[in-house]
Amino acid sequence: MKPTTAAKPLRADAERNKLKIIDCARELLARKGLEITLDDVAARAGVGVGTVYRRFANKQELIDGILEQRLVDVLSRAEVAAEADDPWAAMVDFFEFMCRHMAADRGLGHVVLGCDDGLDRIAAVRSKLEPTIDTLIQRAQKAGKLRQDVQPGDLFTLVRMIVAGAEVADEVDEDNWRRYFALVIDSLAAVPDRSVPLPGRALTPDEIVSVKNRLHGRSS
């Protein structure tokens, strides 16, 4: 039997192309989410579509590799929060971390809140993340700080609401989500503290019209 040989390293120009493809894909995923295509990536990177397909068999393979580490970072943050001395502050901090990063990176938001079809590496990380989030919720409830009727599925829905709001209003005010994050935290607290005013501001009527026009593909 012939001895196996190690895979040949990529030529310098091929390695540069691969890194450029990954960087451009990461940028597109952050701006547009999982709806991007390999054609989009090729156009952004300034290479032929065939070059992209030689490096990645399909879109799922590219996404799985790029967003796995982003989800690992979320898991690491959750694991630290699950060991914190103050369960309520830790849960709020993690909740804010998730909203902030998913508001800035639509691809991350889609893999956290979406399905894992064809994304095996991401699915493996999610399988560890979900029970860790459950632990955060249970600890905050045992401490008497989180409403006892809150369920883990509520956090999924609330994060989705905040991130969806960020996606539609980001061109008007990219930090607008923080106002609604504060409202959600207030509603989750066993004993709400309303001594601190809401951050930011509500959108003006003209800004709301602008957001609606963009959502429906109309010019302002």
PDB file of N, CA, C and O in Angstrom, residues 71-96:
ATOM      1  N   LEU A  71     -19.946  31.910  17.654  1.00  0.00           N
ATOM      2  CA  LEU A  71     -20.858  31.261  18.588  1.00  0.00           C
ATOM      3  C   LEU A  71     -20.099  30.699  19.789  1.00  0.00           C
ATOM      4  O   LEU A  71     -20.620  30.691  20.906  1.00  0.00           O
ATOM      5  N   VAL A  72     -18.868  30.257  19.581  1.00  0.00           N
ATOM      6  CA  VAL A  72     -18.029  29.806  20.696  1.00  0.00           C
ATOM      7  C   VAL A  72     -17.797  30.958  21.676  1.00  0.00           C
ATOM      8  O   VAL A  72     -17.815  30.768  22.897  1.00  0.00           O
ATOM      9  N   ASP A  73     -17.606  32.166  21.148  1.00  0.00           N
ATOM     10  CA  ASP A  73     -17.432  33.340  22.009  1.00  0.00           C
ATOM     11  C   ASP A  73     -18.680  33.593  22.853  1.00  0.00           C
ATOM     12  O   ASP A  73     -18.582  33.943  24.037  1.00  0.00           O
ATOM     13  N   VAL A  74     -19.853  33.419  22.239  1.00  0.00           N
ATOM     14  CA  VAL A  74     -21.111  33.581  22.980  1.00  0.00           C
ATOM     15  C   VAL A  74     -21.207  32.528  24.078  1.00  0.00           C
ATOM     16  O   VAL A  74     -21.585  32.828  25.222  1.00  0.00           O
ATOM     17  N   LEU A  75     -20.870  31.280  23.754  1.00  0.00           N
ATOM     18  CA  LEU A  75     -20.909  30.201  24.745  1.00  0.00           C
ATOM     19  C   LEU A  75     -19.959  30.489  25.901  1.00  0.00           C
ATOM     20  O   LEU A  75     -20.321  30.302  27.073  1.00  0.00           O
ATOM     21  N   SER A  76     -18.758  30.949  25.587  1.00  0.00           N
ATOM     22  CA  SER A  76     -17.785  31.254  26.644  1.00  0.00           C
ATOM     23  C   SER A  76     -18.315  32.329  27.581  1.00  0.00           C
ATOM     24  O   SER A  76     -18.157  32.237  28.809  1.00  0.00           O
ATOM     25  N   ARG A  77     -18.950  33.347  27.002  1.00  0.00           N
ATOM     26  CA  ARG A  77     -19.524  34.420  27.822  1.00  0.00           C
ATOM     27  C   ARG A  77     -20.633  33.868  28.719  1.00  0.00           C
ATOM     28  O   ARG A  77     -20.744  34.245  29.892  1.00  0.00           O
ATOM     29  N   ALA A  78     -21.458  32.964  28.180  1.00  0.00           N
ATOM     30  CA  ALA A  78     -22.550  32.380  28.960  1.00  0.00           C
ATOM     31  C   ALA A  78     -22.000  31.523  30.103  1.00  0.00           C
ATOM     32  O   ALA A  78     -22.534  31.549  31.228  1.00  0.00           O
ATOM     33  N   GLU A  79     -20.939  30.765  29.838  1.00  0.00           N
ATOM     34  CA  GLU A  79     -20.360  29.899  30.871  1.00  0.00           C
ATOM     35  C   GLU A  79     -19.761  30.720  32.014  1.00  0.00           C
ATOM     36  O   GLU A  79     -19.887  30.338  33.185  1.00  0.00           O
ATOM     37  N   VAL A  80     -19.150  31.837  31.687  1.00  0.00           N
ATOM     38  CA  VAL A  80     -18.625  32.723  32.729  1.00  0.00           C
ATOM     39  C   VAL A  80     -19.775  33.306  33.545  1.00  0.00           C
ATOM     40  O   VAL A  80     -19.723  33.352  34.783  1.00  0.00           O
ATOM     41  N   ALA A  81     -20.831  33.733  32.862  1.00  0.00           N
ATOM     42  CA  ALA A  81     -21.988  34.315  33.542  1.00  0.00           C
ATOM     43  C   ALA A  81     -22.641  33.298  34.480  1.00  0.00           C
ATOM     44  O   ALA A  81     -23.135  33.654  35.557  1.00  0.00           O
ATOM     45  N   ALA A  82     -22.649  32.035  34.082  1.00  0.00           N
ATOM     46  CA  ALA A  82     -23.287  30.989  34.887  1.00  0.00           C
ATOM     47  C   ALA A  82     -22.551  30.723  36.186  1.00  0.00           C
ATOM     48  O   ALA A  82     -23.093  30.068  37.089  1.00  0.00           O
ATOM     49  N   GLU A  83     -21.319  31.224  36.307  1.00  0.00           N
ATOM     50  CA  GLU A  83     -20.526  31.035  37.519  1.00  0.00           C
ATOM     51  C   GLU A  83     -20.385  32.324  38.325  1.00  0.00           C
ATOM     52  O   GLU A  83     -19.743  32.327  39.378  1.00  0.00           O
ATOM     53  N   ALA A  84     -20.996  33.408  37.863  1.00  0.00           N
ATOM     54  CA  ALA A  84     -20.834  34.716  38.517  1.00  0.00           C
ATOM     55  C   ALA A  84     -21.526  34.751  39.877  1.00  0.00           C
ATOM     56  O   ALA A  84     -22.487  34.024  40.128  1.00  0.00           O
ATOM     57  N   ASP A  85     -21.037  35.626  40.756  1.00  0.00           N
ATOM     58  CA  ASP A  85     -21.589  35.736  42.110  1.00  0.00           C
ATOM     59  C   ASP A  85     -22.991  36.320  42.126  1.00  0.00           C
ATOM     60  O   ASP A  85     -23.815  35.956  42.968  1.00  0.00           O
ATOM     61  N   ASP A  86     -23.261  37.265  41.220  1.00  0.00           N
ATOM     62  CA  ASP A  86     -24.572  37.923  41.172  1.00  0.00           C
ATOM     63  C   ASP A  86     -25.356  37.366  39.983  1.00  0.00           C
ATOM     64  O   ASP A  86     -25.129  37.776  38.842  1.00  0.00           O
ATOM     65  N   PRO A  87     -26.276  36.436  40.205  1.00  0.00           N
ATOM     66  CA  PRO A  87     -26.972  35.781  39.088  1.00  0.00           C
ATOM     67  C   PRO A  87     -27.774  36.738  38.211  1.00  0.00           C
ATOM     68  O   PRO A  87     -27.810  36.578  36.986  1.00  0.00           O
ATOM     69  N   TRP A  88     -28.418  37.745  38.823  1.00  0.00           N
ATOM     70  CA  TRP A  88     -29.225  38.685  38.039  1.00  0.00           C
ATOM     71  C   TRP A  88     -28.344  39.560  37.161  1.00  0.00           C
ATOM     72  O   TRP A  88     -28.582  39.697  35.952  1.00  0.00           O
ATOM     73  N   ALA A  89     -27.307  40.156  37.750  1.00  0.00           N
ATOM     74  CA  ALA A  89     -26.397  41.003  36.969  1.00  0.00           C
ATOM     75  C   ALA A  89     -25.741  40.199  35.857  1.00  0.00           C
ATOM     76  O   ALA A  89     -25.536  40.703  34.747  1.00  0.00           O
ATOM     77  N   ALA A  90     -25.413  38.936  36.144  1.00  0.00           N
ATOM     78  CA  ALA A  90     -24.774  38.086  35.131  1.00  0.00           C
ATOM     79  C   ALA A  90     -25.727  37.804  33.982  1.00  0.00           C
ATOM     80  O   ALA A  90     -25.334  37.830  32.811  1.00  0.00           O
ATOM     81  N   MET A  91     -26.994  37.525  34.295  1.00  0.00           N
ATOM     82  CA  MET A  91     -27.970  37.255  33.239  1.00  0.00           C
ATOM     83  C   MET A  91     -28.198  38.491  32.378  1.00  0.00           C
ATOM     84  O   MET A  91     -28.243  38.412  31.148  1.00  0.00           O
ATOM     85  N   VAL A  92     -28.341  39.667  33.029  1.00  0.00           N
ATOM     86  CA  VAL A  92     -28.541  40.913  32.288  1.00  0.00           C
ATOM     87  C   VAL A  92     -27.329  41.207  31.410  1.00  0.00           C
ATOM     88  O   VAL A  92     -27.469  41.594  30.240  1.00  0.00           O
ATOM     89  N   ASP A  93     -26.125  41.005  31.955  1.00  0.00           N
ATOM     90  CA  ASP A  93     -24.901  41.258  31.186  1.00  0.00           C
ATOM     91  C   ASP A  93     -24.830  40.348  29.964  1.00  0.00           C
ATOM     92  O   ASP A  93     -24.485  40.794  28.862  1.00  0.00           O
ATOM     93  N   PHE A  94     -25.175  39.075  30.138  1.00  0.00           N
ATOM     94  CA  PHE A  94     -25.129  38.153  29.008  1.00  0.00           C
ATOM     95  C   PHE A  94     -26.203  38.491  27.978  1.00  0.00           C
ATOM     96  O   PHE A  94     -25.958  38.452  26.768  1.00  0.00           O
ATOM     97  N   PHE A  95     -27.380  38.830  28.450  1.00  0.00           N
ATOM     98  CA  PHE A  95     -28.474  39.227  27.576  1.00  0.00           C
ATOM     99  C   PHE A  95     -28.057  40.437  26.727  1.00  0.00           C
ATOM    100  O   PHE A  95     -28.256  40.476  25.510  1.00  0.00           O
ATOM    101  N   GLU A  96     -27.431  41.421  27.375  1.00  0.00           N
ATOM    102  CA  GLU A  96     -26.967  42.613  26.669  1.00  0.00           C
ATOM    103  C   GLU A  96     -25.875  42.254  25.659  1.00  0.00           C
ATOM    104  O   GLU A  96     -25.852  42.773  24.531  1.00  0.00           O
TER     105      GLU A  96
END
